[in-house]
Every structure is written in C-alpha cells, then in structure tokens.
Amino acid sequence: MSENKTPVLEVIDLGIDFGGLTAVNDFNMKVFNEEIVGLIGPNGAGKTTVFNMLTKVYQPTRGSIKFLGQDTSKMTVVDMNKAGIARTFQNIRLFSNLSVIDNVKIGMHNSISYNNVDAIFRLKKFHDEENRIQNEAMELLKIFELDDKAEIIAGNLPYGAQRRLEIARAMATNPKLLLLDEPAAGMNPQETQELMTMIRFVRDHFKIAVLLIEHDMKLVMGICERITVLNYGMMLAEGTPEEIQANPHVIKAYLGE
Amino acid sequence: MAFLSYLINGLSLGSVYAIIALGYTMVYGIAKMLNFAHGDIMMIGAYVAFFALSSFGIPVIPSVLLSMLATTLLGVVIERLAYKPLRNATSLSVLITAIGVSYFLQNGAQLLWSSSTKVFPAIISNGAVKLFGGELQISYLTLVTIVVCIAVMVCLTLFINKTKTGMAMRACSEDKGAATLMGINVNLIISITFAIGSGIAAIAAVLLCATYPTLSPTLGSMPGIKAFTAAVFGGIGSIPGAFLGGLMLGVIEILAKAYVSTQLSDAIVFAVLIIVLLIKPTGLLGRKMSEKV
C-alpha cells in the first residue's frame, strides 16, 4: 500500500499530563495520504484528548507531532488549521445563529484574499472574491446535500444535517487531514449509511486523509482501512479491521474478562 | 407641534447614546466583557477634538478624524495592556479592571488638562430648518446628529454582515474555540472590535460636545452609563438593539424632561429600563441564552 510514502501525520511517543493525571502516554500513530483511519477505544480512553493535541487545543507534555513532515511543536491552533488540519466536534459546535452558508464561508476565512480597503470601497477584487466564495461554498454544500438549505439558520437544521454541516465547514478550511469526532453520534442507521458514503466521497474527491473517532462499530469496520485502539491513554492495538476484531486484547478491553 | 419637536430632540440625543452604545455592545458581543472605560475613551476623544479645533485651528472634519484616530489607538492599547492579560480570568476581575481603567483615564485627563471646564467651539452653524410655516424648527445640529448616527449604523451593519472580518467577528461572538479551529485569529478580531468601538466613540464625543458644549474630565461618565443602559435596554450584544435602545432612551429622557420633571428625568429613564427588563430580561432585541443539556 502506501507504506513507502511519507505519512501526512506522524505521532511519536505523544503524552499529556493534567496535573498528576497522565491522560495519554506513549501514543504512536501514522496516517498516510488518502487513507481513512479509525481511532477507537472505551469511554475515557483519551481519544478526544488526542484530537485536542493534534489541533493544539492542548499542548502535549511529551513526544512530537509531525504534520506533512514538519515538526509542529511551536505551532498554535490557528497555525495547525492553516497547515491543513480541520476537525469536527463530538458535541456539535456550529455557529448556530448564523446561516448555513455563512458557517461554510467562515471556514474559508483564511483563503479570502481581499482586505478591508477593498471591502469598504467595494472594489472589483472584493466582488470577484465574494463571487468565488459564494460559488465554492455552494459547491461544498451541494456535496453535503445542504445546498437547498443554504439560507437557513444553522441551529434550526435537523440533527443529522448539523453533523453534515460541521464536516462541510471543516472542509471549507481546505484541509489535508480531516479529524471527525464521533461523526455518527445520534444518527439513525439510514443516516449513518449515508454518512459512510459521504466520508468516502470526500476522501476520494478532495484526496485527503481522514482520521475518525467513532463508537459505531459498523461504521468503523465498514470504512476504515486501519484502526488504532486506545485504552487508558495507551495504544492497545493497531491493524486492519479484521485484525482488530480478532485481537484478544481488544476484545478484553471492550467486554471485560 | 411641541411634541414633534421634543421627539426630534429626543432622537438626536438618542443618536449620541446609540453611537456610544454600539461600542459597548460590540465589545460585549465579541469579548464578552463590559468595558466601563468606554465613556472615558469618548471623553478623551472630546478633548482631542477640542484641542484640534481651538488650539490648532484644524477644520471640523480633519479634527473628527484625528480624534477618531486617537480613540482607536487608545482603545487598542487599553485592550492590549489591561484586558488581554485577563483573557482567561473571571469576568469579575475584568469588570473591576475596566472600572480601574475608567478612573485612570478620568484622573489622567484631570492631571493633563485640569478639572476646570472648557467650552467646546460651535462646529455647526446655528441655523434651523423651518417646517409648517415656522411652527416646527429643527436645528442643523439635530439633523446632522441623526444623519451621522444612521450612517454609522448602516456602515457597521454592512461591515459586520458583508466582510470577512465582520464574519469572523460574528463567529467569535458565537464560539471562540470553534472559530480558532477554523483558523481565525481571535486576539486580532478582539483588537479590531475595540478599535472600531473606540473609533466611533469619538464621533459620539464630537456630537455630544456640539450639543452640550461643556468639556470636563467626567464628561464621559453619565453618557457612558446611559449608553450602557441603552445597550442593555436593546439587548446587549445586539447591534440593532443598541441602536434602538439608544434612540428610545433619548426620546424617553427628553419627553420626561418636557412633560414630567427635569430632575426626575433620569429616574424615569432607569425606571423604564427596570420595567423592560422585568418583562423581557434579555432586552428588546436580545437573544435568549439557553444552555443545552
């Protein structure tokens, strides 16, 4: 497969302490381009903490994160986003009083090239950029089947649509790695099925890597090419879905002795 | 006809309140803090305009621009030095700091320019528009004040809704964490908010001093409190709310002065605020804040 290429993301001996509590320790993983990788584990295993370190919401205590071959130890949340990591949240955090399309446009913030002088004097550059943004935002919404709801206030969307909008907003930042934190949480089986198709489509269309946290095993086993299992902040196992399903340690962690 | 004349005067006073209230409400909406020094920033703007006009003889428009530049810089510097280090502190610490900054500015102005009052020069000719055969007179100053207020409001609304900085501001006002993860530099956005709020305070300062031409270091306190009241009245954090709240406050104040009692007018204004908040705790246009469980 892609083992010989440089990975998009390489995490080496990552660890973080909160006071005296070690939340994640000696965590290693690689994500290659155009790969869908799952991060699973029991509740409280430290999965979201890993996401928070990857996006620099938390600064890791130990270890390093390499993104596209670059060391990220000095980078901030904003830098990580500009470098190409985007994420969604376990509990949806849309700008819920803004319209659907405005949520996506905010994601495009850093790609907008007009400045405030252009905007104030309504120069041609402003209009050209506004048109480009409008078109790109609509294209994204179309992919996520939200184009007919562009002007609706985001908070009024049905639950499943809000989850899709979060992914659309993350994609608007033009990432190379998309982090999805429990994208199928609260979805019915039909919606989950559609979500799986959508994640695959996004990966193929935008040629990006996807790392996802999920409890819905049907989704994880269905779309992930590799899976990393986390337990008590430590890596328990790593492998293909088949290997993970057969791994005795994993079964023990999930079901007990 | 007297009523109409009072109403127009009320709208004019209310326009000044509205412009100050816009600064309060923008800063609250984005930084989630009450900048009690806002009225004093306006006071500094009034002094800058005064010196530009009387001491240096600079024409009106450049004087206003100079005053705006001064308050913009002042707002950004205050935010950087006094409020930014407290970004993660409790809101009470920030509030106390804001009150401290307010006293600092007042006493600083007293030290620099003494506490004796100064007379602000007339900047708009004394004429008036006569309507209904001279029965209704609207001074040019009143007209200019109302027109400027509407212009400020329209520009601000366009800025917030149509530019990427405005969009980023709205994102920050909803969820700073998520905004940061979308690549928005939240500190920069907060600085810009302070810059805009403080800059337009200078416009309010000049309009206020043109109407009430006495300049003193405590000039900003009462209009500051009134404008804060206006912002709460309209729903703090809401820009149309500050506009509406300011105008209504001005009208209520002038009508109370005319028909009830000059001494009681402020009491009536605050009584109306209390009643409005009892009926609608979020203010006239405020959004309901509900935590999802």
Coordinates of C-alpha atoms in Angstrom, one line a residue, chain B:
Chain B
M1 CA -46.3 70.5 17.3
A2 CA -44.3 70.9 20.6
F3 CA -44.5 67.1 20.9
L4 CA -42.9 66.6 17.5
S5 CA -40.2 69.0 18.4
Y6 CA -39.4 67.1 21.6
L7 CA -39.5 63.9 19.7
I8 CA -36.9 65.1 17.3
N9 CA -34.7 66.4 20.0
G10 CA -35.0 63.1 21.8
L11 CA -34.0 61.2 18.6
S12 CA -31.0 63.5 18.4
L13 CA -29.8 62.9 21.9
G14 CA -30.7 59.2 21.5
S15 CA -28.5 59.1 18.4
V16 CA -25.5 60.1 20.5
Y17 CA -26.4 57.4 23.1
A18 CA -26.8 54.9 20.3
I19 CA -23.3 55.5 18.9
I20 CA -21.7 55.1 22.3
A21 CA -24.0 52.0 23.0
L22 CA -22.8 50.4 19.7
G23 CA -19.2 50.4 21.1
Y24 CA -20.4 48.8 24.4
T25 CA -22.4 46.2 22.7
M26 CA -19.8 45.2 20.1
V27 CA -17.2 44.7 22.7
Y28 CA -19.6 42.8 24.9
G29 CA -20.7 40.6 22.0
I30 CA -17.2 39.6 21.0
A31 CA -15.0 39.9 24.1
K32 CA -17.9 39.1 26.5
M33 CA -16.8 41.9 28.8
L34 CA -18.3 45.2 29.8
N35 CA -15.8 47.9 29.0
F36 CA -16.8 50.5 31.6
A37 CA -14.0 52.7 30.4
H38 CA -15.8 53.2 27.1
G39 CA -17.4 56.5 28.2
D40 CA -14.0 57.8 29.3
I41 CA -12.4 56.8 26.0
M42 CA -15.1 59.0 24.5
M43 CA -14.1 61.8 26.9
I44 CA -10.5 61.6 25.7
G45 CA -11.9 61.8 22.1
A46 CA -13.7 65.0 23.1
Y47 CA -10.5 66.6 24.4
V48 CA -8.5 65.6 21.3
A49 CA -11.2 67.2 19.1
F50 CA -11.3 70.3 21.3
F51 CA -7.6 70.9 21.1
A52 CA -7.5 70.2 17.4
L53 CA -10.3 72.7 16.8
S54 CA -9.5 75.5 19.3
S55 CA -5.7 75.3 19.8
F56 CA -4.6 74.2 16.4
G57 CA -7.4 75.6 14.4
I58 CA -7.8 72.4 12.3
P59 CA -11.1 72.3 10.3
V60 CA -14.0 70.2 11.7
I61 CA -13.8 67.0 9.6
P62 CA -10.0 66.5 10.0
S63 CA -10.4 67.2 13.7
V64 CA -13.0 64.5 14.0
L65 CA -10.8 62.1 12.1
L66 CA -7.8 62.9 14.3
S67 CA -10.0 62.4 17.4
M68 CA -11.1 59.0 15.9
L69 CA -7.6 58.0 15.3
A70 CA -6.7 58.9 18.9
T71 CA -9.5 56.9 20.5
T72 CA -8.9 54.0 18.1
L73 CA -5.3 53.7 19.3
L74 CA -6.3 54.3 22.9
G75 CA -8.9 51.5 22.7
V76 CA -6.4 49.0 21.2
V77 CA -3.7 49.9 23.7
I78 CA -6.1 49.6 26.7
E79 CA -7.2 46.2 25.4
R80 CA -3.7 45.0 24.9
L81 CA -2.3 46.3 28.3
A82 CA -5.3 45.9 30.6
Y83 CA -7.7 43.3 29.3
K84 CA -5.7 40.9 27.2
P85 CA -3.7 39.5 30.1
L86 CA -7.1 38.7 31.7
R87 CA -8.5 36.8 28.8
N88 CA -8.9 33.7 30.9
A89 CA -9.7 35.4 34.2
T90 CA -13.1 35.5 35.7
S91 CA -15.5 38.2 34.4
L92 CA -15.5 39.9 37.8
S93 CA -11.7 40.6 37.5
V94 CA -12.2 42.1 34.1
L95 CA -15.0 44.2 35.3
I96 CA -13.0 45.6 38.2
T97 CA -10.1 46.3 35.8
A98 CA -12.4 48.2 33.4
I99 CA -13.6 50.4 36.3
G100 CA -10.0 51.0 37.2
V101 CA -9.2 52.0 33.6
S102 CA -12.1 54.3 33.7
Y103 CA -10.8 56.1 36.8
F104 CA -7.3 56.1 35.4
L105 CA -8.5 57.9 32.3
Q106 CA -10.6 60.4 34.2
N107 CA -7.8 61.3 36.6
G108 CA -5.2 61.3 33.9
A109 CA -7.4 63.8 32.0
Q110 CA -7.7 65.9 35.1
L111 CA -3.9 65.9 35.6
L112 CA -3.2 66.8 32.0
W113 CA -6.0 69.3 31.3
S114 CA -7.1 70.3 34.9
S115 CA -10.6 69.8 36.2
S116 CA -11.9 73.3 35.2
T117 CA -14.4 73.1 32.4
K118 CA -13.6 74.2 28.9
V119 CA -16.1 75.5 26.3
F120 CA -16.3 73.4 23.1
P121 CA -16.4 75.6 20.0
A122 CA -19.5 75.7 17.8
I123 CA -18.9 73.4 14.8
I124 CA -22.2 73.6 13.0
S125 CA -23.9 76.9 12.1
N126 CA -26.8 77.9 14.3
G127 CA -29.5 77.8 11.6
A128 CA -32.6 75.6 11.6
V129 CA -34.9 74.0 9.1
K130 CA -38.4 75.6 9.5
L131 CA -41.4 73.4 8.7
F132 CA -45.1 74.1 8.9
G133 CA -44.7 77.8 8.5
G134 CA -42.0 78.1 11.2
E135 CA -44.0 76.2 13.8
L136 CA -41.5 73.3 13.8
Q137 CA -37.8 74.2 13.9
I138 CA -35.2 71.6 13.6
S139 CA -31.6 72.8 14.1
Y140 CA -28.9 71.8 11.6
L141 CA -27.1 70.2 14.5
T142 CA -30.0 68.0 15.4
L143 CA -30.3 66.9 11.7
V144 CA -26.6 66.2 11.4
T145 CA -26.5 64.2 14.6
I146 CA -29.4 61.9 13.5
V147 CA -28.0 61.5 10.0
V148 CA -24.5 60.7 11.3
C149 CA -25.9 58.1 13.6
I150 CA -27.9 56.4 10.8
A151 CA -24.7 56.5 8.6
V152 CA -22.6 54.9 11.4
M153 CA -25.3 52.2 11.9
V154 CA -25.6 51.4 8.2
C155 CA -21.8 51.2 7.8
L156 CA -21.4 49.0 10.8
T157 CA -24.1 46.6 9.7
L158 CA -22.6 46.3 6.3
F159 CA -19.2 45.7 7.8
I160 CA -20.4 43.0 10.1
N161 CA -22.5 41.2 7.5
K162 CA -20.6 41.6 4.3
T163 CA -16.9 41.5 5.0
K164 CA -14.7 38.6 6.1
T165 CA -13.6 40.4 9.2
G166 CA -17.2 41.1 10.1
M167 CA -18.0 37.4 9.5
A168 CA -15.1 36.4 11.7
M169 CA -16.4 38.7 14.4
R170 CA -19.8 37.0 14.3
A171 CA -18.0 33.6 14.5
C172 CA -16.0 34.8 17.6
S173 CA -19.1 36.1 19.3
E174 CA -20.7 32.6 19.0
D175 CA -17.9 30.3 19.8
K176 CA -14.3 31.4 20.2
G177 CA -12.9 27.9 20.4
A178 CA -14.5 26.7 17.2
A179 CA -13.5 30.0 15.5
T180 CA -9.9 29.4 16.4
L181 CA -10.1 25.9 15.0
M182 CA -11.4 27.4 11.7
G183 CA -8.1 29.4 11.6
I184 CA -9.5 32.7 12.9
N185 CA -7.0 34.8 14.9
V186 CA -9.3 35.6 17.9
N187 CA -7.0 38.1 19.5
L188 CA -6.7 40.1 16.3
I189 CA -10.5 40.1 16.0
I190 CA -10.9 41.4 19.6
S191 CA -8.4 44.1 18.9
I192 CA -10.3 45.2 15.8
T193 CA -13.5 45.2 17.8
F194 CA -12.0 47.5 20.3
A195 CA -10.6 49.7 17.6
I196 CA -14.0 50.1 15.9
G197 CA -15.9 50.6 19.1
S198 CA -13.5 53.3 20.4
G199 CA -13.2 54.9 17.0
I200 CA -16.9 55.6 16.7
A201 CA -16.9 56.8 20.3
A202 CA -15.0 59.9 19.1
I203 CA -17.9 60.6 16.7
A204 CA -20.3 60.5 19.6
A205 CA -17.9 62.7 21.6
V206 CA -17.9 65.5 19.0
L207 CA -21.7 65.3 18.5
L208 CA -22.3 65.4 22.3
C209 CA -20.0 68.3 22.8
A210 CA -21.6 70.2 19.9
T211 CA -24.9 69.8 21.7
Y212 CA -23.7 70.3 25.3
P213 CA -20.5 72.4 24.8
T214 CA -19.0 72.0 28.3
L215 CA -15.9 69.9 28.5
S216 CA -14.7 68.3 31.7
P217 CA -12.8 65.1 32.7
T218 CA -16.0 63.5 34.0
L219 CA -17.8 64.2 30.7
G220 CA -17.9 60.6 29.7
S221 CA -19.4 59.1 32.9
M222 CA -23.1 59.9 32.6
P223 CA -23.4 59.4 28.8
G224 CA -21.4 56.2 29.3
I225 CA -23.8 54.9 31.9
K226 CA -26.8 56.0 29.8
A227 CA -25.3 54.3 26.7
F228 CA -24.7 51.2 28.7
T229 CA -28.3 51.3 29.8
A230 CA -29.3 51.7 26.2
A231 CA -27.3 48.7 25.2
V232 CA -28.9 46.6 27.9
F233 CA -32.3 48.0 27.0
G234 CA -31.9 46.9 23.4
G235 CA -30.3 43.6 24.3
I236 CA -26.6 43.6 25.0
G237 CA -24.6 42.1 22.2
S238 CA -27.1 43.1 19.6
I239 CA -26.1 45.9 17.2
P240 CA -29.7 46.8 16.1
G241 CA -30.6 46.5 19.8
A242 CA -28.0 49.2 20.8
F243 CA -29.3 51.5 18.0
L244 CA -33.0 51.0 19.0
G245 CA -32.2 51.2 22.7
G246 CA -30.2 54.4 22.3
L247 CA -32.9 56.2 20.3
M248 CA -35.6 55.1 22.8
L249 CA -33.6 56.2 25.8
G250 CA -33.0 59.6 24.3
V251 CA -36.7 60.1 23.4
I252 CA -37.9 58.9 26.9
E253 CA -35.4 61.2 28.5
I254 CA -36.4 64.3 26.6
L255 CA -40.2 63.6 26.9
A256 CA -39.8 63.0 30.6
K257 CA -37.9 66.3 30.9
A258 CA -40.6 68.1 28.9
Y259 CA -43.8 66.7 30.4
V260 CA -42.9 65.4 33.9
S261 CA -39.9 66.9 35.6
T262 CA -36.3 67.8 34.7
Q263 CA -35.0 66.5 38.0
L264 CA -36.9 63.2 37.7
S265 CA -36.0 62.5 34.0
D266 CA -33.0 60.2 34.8
A267 CA -35.1 58.3 37.4
I268 CA -37.8 57.8 34.8
V269 CA -35.3 56.6 32.2
F270 CA -34.0 53.9 34.6
A271 CA -37.5 53.0 35.8
V272 CA -38.4 52.2 32.2
L273 CA -35.3 50.1 31.9
I274 CA -36.3 48.1 35.0
I275 CA -39.8 47.6 33.7
V276 CA -38.5 46.4 30.3
L277 CA -36.0 44.0 31.9
L278 CA -38.7 42.6 34.2
I279 CA -40.9 41.9 31.1
K280 CA -38.1 40.8 28.8
P281 CA -34.9 40.0 30.7
T282 CA -32.8 39.8 27.5
G283 CA -33.7 43.3 26.4
L284 CA -35.8 44.4 23.4
L285 CA -33.8 42.5 20.7
G286 CA -31.6 40.3 22.8
R287 CA -31.3 36.6 22.1
K288 CA -32.4 34.1 24.5
M289 CA -29.4 32.4 26.0
S290 CA -30.2 28.8 26.8
E291 CA -27.7 26.1 27.7
K292 CA -28.2 22.8 26.0
V293 CA -28.3 20.0 28.5

